Short mmCIF file of C-alpha atoms and ligand atoms in Angstrom, two decimals:
data_model
loop_
_atom_site.label_atom_id
_atom_site.label_comp_id
_atom_site.label_asym_id
_atom_site.label_seq_id
_atom_site.Cartn_x
_atom_site.Cartn_y
_atom_site.Cartn_z
CA MET A 1 -10.02 4.43 17.09
CA LYS A 2 -9.09 1.63 14.75
CA ILE A 3 -6.65 2.23 11.92
CA LEU A 4 -6.68 -0.25 9.06
CA SER A 5 -4.84 -0.83 5.84
CA GLY A 6 -4.00 -3.67 3.52
CA ILE A 7 -1.59 -4.35 0.74
CA GLN A 8 -1.85 -6.89 -2.04
CA PRO A 9 0.87 -9.50 -2.31
CA SER A 10 0.91 -9.14 -6.06
CA GLY A 11 4.67 -8.67 -6.44
CA PRO A 12 7.72 -7.27 -4.70
CA LEU A 13 7.18 -3.88 -3.04
CA HIS A 14 8.57 -0.66 -4.46
CA LEU A 15 9.34 2.80 -3.08
CA GLY A 16 5.80 3.96 -3.93
CA ASN A 17 4.26 1.24 -1.76
CA TYR A 18 6.72 1.99 1.01
CA PHE A 19 6.38 5.79 1.16
CA GLY A 20 2.73 5.93 0.04
CA MET A 21 1.29 3.33 2.34
CA MET A 22 3.68 1.32 4.46
CA ARG A 23 5.59 4.05 6.26
CA PRO A 24 2.50 6.19 7.00
CA ALA A 25 0.70 3.09 8.28
CA ILE A 26 3.60 2.15 10.52
CA GLU A 27 3.83 5.68 11.90
CA LEU A 28 0.18 5.40 12.88
CA GLN A 29 0.59 2.21 14.89
CA ASP A 30 1.20 4.31 18.01
CA LYS A 31 -1.88 6.46 17.48
CA GLY A 32 -4.62 3.88 17.84
CA GLU A 33 -5.44 0.21 17.42
CA ALA A 34 -3.79 -0.66 14.12
CA PHE A 35 -4.99 -3.53 11.93
CA TYR A 36 -2.77 -4.27 8.92
CA PHE A 37 -3.22 -7.17 6.57
CA ILE A 38 -1.95 -8.91 3.48
CA ALA A 39 -4.75 -8.72 0.91
CA ASP A 40 -4.34 -12.18 -0.58
CA TYR A 41 -8.00 -12.60 -1.59
CA HIS A 42 -7.60 -9.40 -3.58
CA ALA A 43 -4.36 -10.57 -5.16
CA LEU A 44 -6.22 -13.52 -6.68
CA THR A 45 -7.87 -11.05 -9.06
CA SER A 46 -4.54 -10.47 -10.80
CA LEU A 47 -2.10 -13.21 -9.79
CA PHE A 48 -2.86 -16.72 -10.98
CA ASP A 49 0.18 -18.65 -9.88
CA ALA A 50 -0.32 -20.41 -6.53
CA SER A 51 3.35 -20.72 -5.63
CA LYS A 52 3.96 -17.05 -6.50
CA LEU A 53 1.04 -16.00 -4.31
CA ARG A 54 2.55 -17.94 -1.39
CA GLU A 55 5.97 -16.45 -2.03
CA TYR A 56 4.74 -12.86 -2.33
CA SER A 57 2.53 -13.17 0.75
CA PHE A 58 5.56 -14.16 2.78
CA ASP A 59 7.60 -11.35 1.17
CA VAL A 60 5.01 -8.72 2.09
CA ALA A 61 4.91 -10.05 5.64
CA VAL A 62 8.67 -9.72 6.09
CA ASP A 63 8.68 -6.36 4.30
CA PHE A 64 6.15 -4.97 6.74
CA LEU A 65 7.93 -6.38 9.76
CA ALA A 66 11.32 -5.15 8.53
CA ALA A 67 9.86 -1.70 7.84
CA GLY A 68 8.98 -1.43 11.51
CA LEU A 69 5.53 -2.90 12.02
CA ASP A 70 5.49 -3.88 15.67
CA PRO A 71 3.43 -7.06 16.13
CA GLU A 72 3.05 -6.24 19.84
CA ARG A 73 1.21 -3.07 18.98
CA ALA A 74 -0.42 -3.69 15.59
CA VAL A 75 -2.64 -6.62 14.66
CA PHE A 76 -0.98 -8.08 11.57
CA PHE A 77 -2.65 -10.86 9.60
CA ARG A 78 -3.51 -12.48 6.30
CA GLN A 79 -6.86 -11.39 4.86
CA SER A 80 -7.84 -14.99 4.03
CA ASP A 81 -7.27 -16.12 7.63
CA VAL A 82 -10.48 -14.22 8.42
CA PRO A 83 -12.95 -15.73 5.94
CA GLU A 84 -15.83 -13.88 7.66
CA VAL A 85 -14.89 -10.94 5.45
CA THR A 86 -16.17 -12.74 2.35
CA GLU A 87 -19.57 -13.26 3.95
CA LEU A 88 -19.75 -9.59 4.80
CA ALA A 89 -18.76 -8.77 1.21
CA TRP A 90 -21.84 -10.70 0.07
CA LEU A 91 -24.13 -8.81 2.43
CA LEU A 92 -22.63 -5.52 1.26
CA SER A 93 -22.96 -6.46 -2.39
CA THR A 94 -26.74 -6.62 -1.91
CA VAL A 95 -26.79 -2.89 -1.16
CA THR A 96 -24.14 -1.88 -3.73
CA PRO A 97 -25.56 -0.21 -6.85
CA MET A 98 -24.02 -1.49 -10.09
CA GLY A 99 -23.43 2.10 -11.19
CA LEU A 100 -21.15 2.71 -8.24
CA LEU A 101 -18.83 -0.11 -9.34
CA GLU A 102 -19.13 0.78 -13.01
CA ARG A 103 -17.65 4.18 -12.21
CA CYS A 104 -14.51 2.76 -10.58
CA HIS A 105 -11.31 3.57 -12.47
CA SER A 106 -9.28 0.65 -11.24
CA TYR A 107 -11.41 -2.00 -13.00
CA LYS A 108 -11.19 -0.09 -16.27
CA ASP A 109 -7.46 0.49 -15.87
CA LYS A 110 -6.73 -3.11 -15.01
CA THR A 111 -8.75 -4.61 -17.86
CA ALA A 112 -7.22 -2.07 -20.24
CA ARG A 113 -3.81 -3.34 -19.15
CA GLY A 114 -4.84 -6.85 -20.08
CA LEU A 115 -6.15 -8.42 -16.87
CA PRO A 116 -9.07 -10.76 -17.50
CA ALA A 117 -12.39 -9.07 -16.76
CA SER A 118 -13.53 -11.39 -13.96
CA HIS A 119 -16.43 -10.77 -11.63
CA ALA A 120 -13.98 -10.61 -8.71
CA LEU A 121 -12.00 -7.84 -10.41
CA PHE A 122 -15.22 -5.91 -10.90
CA SER A 123 -16.48 -6.40 -7.36
CA TYR A 124 -13.03 -5.84 -5.82
CA PRO A 125 -14.17 -2.59 -4.13
CA VAL A 126 -16.98 -4.43 -2.31
CA LEU A 127 -14.54 -6.85 -0.71
CA MET A 128 -12.36 -3.87 0.13
CA ALA A 129 -15.36 -2.17 1.77
CA ALA A 130 -15.92 -5.36 3.79
CA ASP A 131 -12.25 -5.31 4.88
CA ILE A 132 -12.66 -1.80 6.15
CA LEU A 133 -16.10 -2.07 7.74
CA ILE A 134 -15.63 -5.45 9.41
CA TYR A 135 -12.88 -4.05 11.67
CA ASP A 136 -14.93 -0.95 12.52
CA SER A 137 -12.11 1.13 11.05
CA GLY A 138 -12.03 4.87 11.61
CA LEU A 139 -8.93 5.74 9.61
CA VAL A 140 -7.50 4.10 6.50
CA PRO A 141 -3.99 5.19 5.40
CA VAL A 142 -3.51 4.60 1.66
CA GLY A 143 -1.94 6.13 -1.43
CA ARG A 144 -4.01 8.46 -3.61
CA ASP A 145 -4.93 5.72 -6.09
CA GLN A 146 -7.14 4.12 -3.43
CA LYS A 147 -9.20 7.23 -2.75
CA GLN A 148 -12.10 6.14 -4.93
CA HIS A 149 -12.23 2.76 -3.21
CA LEU A 150 -12.53 4.51 0.12
CA GLU A 151 -15.45 6.50 -1.23
CA VAL A 152 -17.12 3.27 -2.31
CA ALA A 153 -16.61 1.85 1.19
CA ARG A 154 -18.31 4.89 2.70
CA ASP A 155 -21.18 4.83 0.20
CA VAL A 156 -21.79 1.15 0.80
CA ALA A 157 -21.78 1.66 4.58
CA VAL A 158 -24.32 4.46 4.21
CA LYS A 159 -26.55 2.29 2.00
CA PHE A 160 -26.44 -0.61 4.44
CA ASN A 161 -27.16 1.67 7.39
CA GLU A 162 -30.09 3.21 5.51
CA ARG A 163 -31.59 -0.13 4.60
CA PHE A 164 -31.00 -2.05 7.81
CA GLY A 165 -30.32 0.53 10.52
CA GLU A 166 -27.11 1.98 11.94
CA THR A 167 -24.56 -0.84 11.69
CA PHE A 168 -21.27 0.50 10.32
CA ARG A 169 -18.98 3.37 11.17
CA LEU A 170 -17.96 5.56 8.21
CA PRO A 171 -14.19 5.35 7.63
CA GLU A 172 -11.96 8.29 6.75
CA PRO A 173 -9.08 7.93 4.31
CA GLN A 174 -5.69 9.31 5.25
CA ILE A 175 -3.70 10.32 2.20
CA ARG A 176 -0.40 12.08 2.82
CA ASP A 177 0.06 14.86 0.32
CA GLU A 178 3.85 14.73 0.32
CA VAL A 179 3.93 11.07 -0.72
CA ALA A 180 0.50 10.75 -2.36
CA THR A 181 2.04 9.65 -5.63
CA VAL A 182 5.66 8.59 -5.75
CA PRO A 183 6.89 8.90 -9.34
CA GLY A 184 8.61 6.01 -11.06
CA LEU A 185 11.81 6.06 -13.14
CA ASP A 186 9.90 7.40 -16.14
CA GLY A 187 8.00 10.08 -14.23
CA GLN A 188 4.66 8.22 -14.26
CA LYS A 189 3.23 6.84 -10.99
CA MET A 190 5.60 4.15 -9.74
CA SER A 191 3.81 0.85 -10.15
CA LYS A 192 4.51 -2.86 -10.34
CA SER A 193 2.67 -2.88 -13.62
CA TYR A 194 4.55 -0.06 -15.38
CA ASN A 195 8.05 -1.49 -15.24
CA ASN A 196 9.28 1.75 -13.69
CA GLY A 197 9.85 0.74 -10.09
CA ILE A 198 12.72 0.70 -7.66
CA PHE A 199 12.05 -2.31 -5.45
CA LEU A 200 12.98 -2.59 -1.80
CA SER A 201 14.46 -5.99 -2.62
CA ASP A 202 16.61 -4.80 -5.54
CA PRO A 203 20.28 -5.74 -5.00
CA GLU A 204 22.68 -2.81 -4.73
CA ASN A 205 23.91 -2.92 -8.33
CA VAL A 206 20.37 -3.06 -9.74
CA PHE A 207 19.15 -0.32 -7.40
CA LYS A 208 22.08 1.89 -8.39
CA LYS A 209 21.66 1.24 -12.08
CA LYS A 210 18.01 2.23 -11.88
CA VAL A 211 18.77 5.48 -10.03
CA MET A 212 21.56 6.34 -12.48
CA GLY A 213 19.13 5.68 -15.34
CA ILE A 214 16.45 8.14 -14.17
CA LYS A 215 15.18 10.25 -17.06
CA THR A 216 16.53 13.81 -17.12
CA ASP A 217 16.43 16.62 -19.67
CA SER A 218 19.42 17.65 -21.77
CA THR A 219 20.46 20.78 -19.84
CA PRO A 220 24.27 21.07 -20.13
CA VAL A 221 26.43 20.61 -17.02
CA GLU A 222 27.29 24.33 -16.63
CA ALA A 223 23.71 25.56 -17.00
CA PRO A 224 21.24 26.05 -14.13
CA LYS A 225 18.69 23.25 -13.90
CA SER A 226 14.99 23.37 -13.40
CA VAL A 227 13.79 22.33 -9.96
CA GLU A 228 10.16 22.21 -11.14
CA GLY A 229 9.08 18.63 -11.75
CA SER A 230 12.58 17.22 -11.31
CA LEU A 231 12.33 13.50 -10.71
CA ILE A 232 15.66 13.48 -8.87
CA LEU A 233 14.45 16.11 -6.41
CA GLN A 234 11.09 14.45 -5.94
CA LEU A 235 12.69 11.15 -5.01
CA TYR A 236 15.37 12.87 -2.91
CA SER A 237 12.69 14.66 -0.90
CA LEU A 238 11.42 11.28 0.34
CA VAL A 239 14.57 10.68 2.35
CA ALA A 240 16.67 13.86 2.49
CA LYS A 241 16.75 16.22 5.46
CA GLN A 242 15.45 19.74 4.81
CA ALA A 243 19.00 21.16 4.72
CA GLU A 244 20.14 18.51 2.22
CA MET A 245 17.11 19.19 0.10
CA ASP A 246 17.75 22.95 0.14
CA ALA A 247 21.41 22.39 -0.75
CA MET A 248 20.56 20.26 -3.77
CA LYS A 249 17.96 22.75 -4.96
CA GLU A 250 20.41 25.64 -4.65
CA SER A 251 23.01 23.66 -6.55
CA PHE A 252 20.46 22.95 -9.31
CA LEU A 253 19.75 26.66 -9.67
CA ARG A 254 23.43 27.61 -9.58
CA GLY A 255 24.43 25.26 -12.40
CA GLY A 256 27.87 23.72 -12.86
CA THR A 257 26.96 20.21 -11.67
CA GLY A 258 25.77 17.45 -13.96
CA TYR A 259 22.74 15.26 -13.31
CA GLY A 260 25.04 12.26 -12.80
CA GLU A 261 26.39 13.80 -9.58
CA TYR A 262 22.89 14.37 -8.23
CA LYS A 263 21.92 10.82 -9.08
CA LYS A 264 24.93 9.53 -7.16
CA GLU A 265 23.83 11.55 -4.13
CA LEU A 266 20.25 10.33 -4.57
CA PHE A 267 21.45 6.74 -4.65
CA ARG A 268 23.57 7.25 -1.53
CA ALA A 269 20.63 8.75 0.34
CA LEU A 270 18.06 6.14 -0.72
CA TRP A 271 20.34 3.15 -0.23
CA GLY A 272 21.45 4.43 3.18
CA TYR A 273 17.86 5.07 4.24
CA PHE A 274 17.03 1.38 3.81
CA ALA A 275 20.15 -0.03 5.53
CA GLU A 276 18.34 -0.83 8.77
CA TYR A 277 15.40 -2.24 6.86
CA ARG A 278 17.70 -4.62 4.97
CA ALA A 279 19.32 -5.86 8.17
CA ARG A 280 15.98 -6.48 9.88
CA ARG A 281 14.55 -8.14 6.78
CA ALA A 282 17.40 -10.64 6.71
CA GLU A 283 16.61 -11.57 10.32
CA TRP A 284 12.91 -12.12 9.63
CA VAL A 285 13.59 -14.09 6.46
CA ALA A 286 15.80 -16.44 8.47
CA ASP A 287 12.98 -17.05 10.97
CA ARG A 288 10.00 -18.21 8.96
CA LYS A 289 8.37 -19.80 11.98
CA ARG A 290 8.33 -16.54 13.84
CA VAL A 291 6.70 -14.78 10.87
CA GLU A 292 4.02 -17.49 10.78
CA SER A 293 3.37 -17.19 14.49
CA VAL A 294 3.00 -13.39 14.25
CA LEU A 295 0.43 -13.86 11.49
CA ALA A 296 -1.43 -16.59 13.39
CA ALA A 297 -1.68 -14.45 16.52
CA GLY A 298 -2.84 -11.49 14.43
CA ALA A 299 -5.49 -13.58 12.68
CA ALA A 300 -6.91 -14.76 16.01
CA LYS A 301 -7.31 -11.19 17.24
CA ALA A 302 -8.68 -9.90 13.94
CA ARG A 303 -11.17 -12.76 13.76
CA GLU A 304 -12.67 -11.86 17.10
CA VAL A 305 -13.45 -8.33 15.94
CA ALA A 306 -14.67 -9.55 12.55
CA ARG A 307 -17.03 -12.10 14.07
CA ALA A 308 -18.64 -9.47 16.27
CA THR A 309 -19.25 -7.09 13.35
CA LEU A 310 -20.51 -9.85 11.09
CA ALA A 311 -22.96 -11.00 13.79
CA LYS A 312 -24.30 -7.45 13.96
CA ALA A 313 -24.75 -7.28 10.18
CA ARG A 314 -26.42 -10.71 10.08
CA ARG A 315 -28.87 -9.62 12.75
CA ALA A 316 -29.54 -6.28 11.11
CA SER A 317 -30.29 -7.89 7.74
CA GLY A 318 -32.52 -10.64 9.14
CA LEU A 319 -30.27 -13.64 8.58
CA THR A 320 -30.28 -14.29 12.30
P1 ADP B 1 0.92 -1.06 -7.64
O1 ADP B 1 0.36 0.14 -8.34
O2 ADP B 1 2.41 -1.08 -7.75
O3 ADP B 1 0.29 -2.36 -8.08
P2 ADP B 1 -0.68 -1.39 -5.28
O4 ADP B 1 -1.90 -1.03 -6.03
O5 ADP B 1 -0.48 -2.80 -4.85
O6 ADP B 1 0.60 -0.89 -6.10
O7 ADP B 1 -0.59 -0.44 -4.02
C1 ADP B 1 -0.35 -0.79 -2.66
C2 ADP B 1 -0.37 0.46 -1.78
O8 ADP B 1 0.71 1.31 -2.14
C3 ADP B 1 -1.64 1.31 -1.95
O9 ADP B 1 -2.01 1.88 -0.70
C4 ADP B 1 -1.23 2.37 -2.91
O10 ADP B 1 -1.97 3.54 -2.75
C5 ADP B 1 0.24 2.58 -2.54
N1 ADP B 1 1.00 3.00 -3.73
C6 ADP B 1 1.25 2.25 -4.83
N2 ADP B 1 1.98 2.94 -5.74
C7 ADP B 1 2.19 4.16 -5.18
C8 ADP B 1 2.90 5.33 -5.61
N3 ADP B 1 3.54 5.36 -6.76
N4 ADP B 1 2.90 6.40 -4.80
C9 ADP B 1 2.26 6.37 -3.60
N5 ADP B 1 1.59 5.29 -3.13
C10 ADP B 1 1.55 4.20 -3.89
N1 LIG B 2 -6.85 -2.29 -2.80
C1 LIG B 2 -5.69 -2.03 -1.99
C2 LIG B 2 -4.49 -1.85 -2.94
O1 LIG B 2 -4.48 -2.32 -4.05
C3 LIG B 2 -5.41 -3.12 -1.01
C4 LIG B 2 -6.52 -3.25 -0.02
C5 LIG B 2 -7.42 -4.27 0.06
C6 LIG B 2 -6.85 -2.34 1.03
N2 LIG B 2 -8.28 -4.06 1.09
C7 LIG B 2 -7.96 -2.88 1.69
C8 LIG B 2 -6.31 -1.12 1.44
C9 LIG B 2 -8.56 -2.23 2.77
C10 LIG B 2 -6.89 -0.46 2.53
C11 LIG B 2 -8.03 -1.02 3.17
O2 LIG B 2 -3.54 -1.29 -2.52
#
């Protein structure tokens, strides 16, 4: 079965992107034929600076490779290197009811945050459906915020199949409960747009400052601390072993330790977790050519699959 996911190169990646999408996707690369891509067409709905788009696309590529994506096993490519997907998006848009898109939260959220209300921003989920359907994807690992888009992809596939005959497989989302929503420094969902992120590329002093600045309540040092909803514990659970997690929880309940100590431990654990990633990233960054050749090889493989699916959809709809 094919496993597919994409990530927009709309800025540097944070812990939410890593634990919500990247790590689960990488873990799945051994379980089937994985297709992972850099959603640069999608990024154009919110990033309007050409040199930034180029820079972030390269950054996402090295982030994925440093995080453990194995280009021998997974097909890794740039969305726009397979332009067939935009033709499929057009075919799919002819079966997509307006109401379905009007119900999507992400368009409302993004325009409310000040993004210009373009047609591309509105029809974003149709292009995303094309991404998913064109590779005949069975499983799509994403964070919880993409759940609705997955539902749109399924609905659109059903509509197309009803109108033109069985053409597309219905994809299943895979959303890991334990990392479904990684909280940011302020307790809201960590996001590039909320100014509450810890970025994989943050230098040590910035990373540390952010962790030490995590919001806590005003429980005095001696008093027991609440484990419910603790941001420190939630972030710690992403990287700590079960025994370490239990120890910190017990210490919370016992009292006698200030939040500053826990933050220091959290920093140590998070920073240490990404040591290997940082070393591998430096190697990939130094070898731009190799990154480009991985993406070119991935695009060639992805294109083959995409062409076959598009040909099927063209036939089914009467274009050919
Ligand atoms: P952002 O909200 O920072 O702009 P994106 O929308 O580009 O992030 O998300 C890229 C991927 O990372 C998606 O699969 C999304 O579900 C996942 N993701 C983003 N933020 C989080 C988070 N805080 N917790 C879990 N997953 C997340
Ligand atoms: N919309 C996704 C996000 O913002 C990125 C994306 C584009 C995607 N196409 C996709 C994710 C297809 C999974 C499958 O994170």
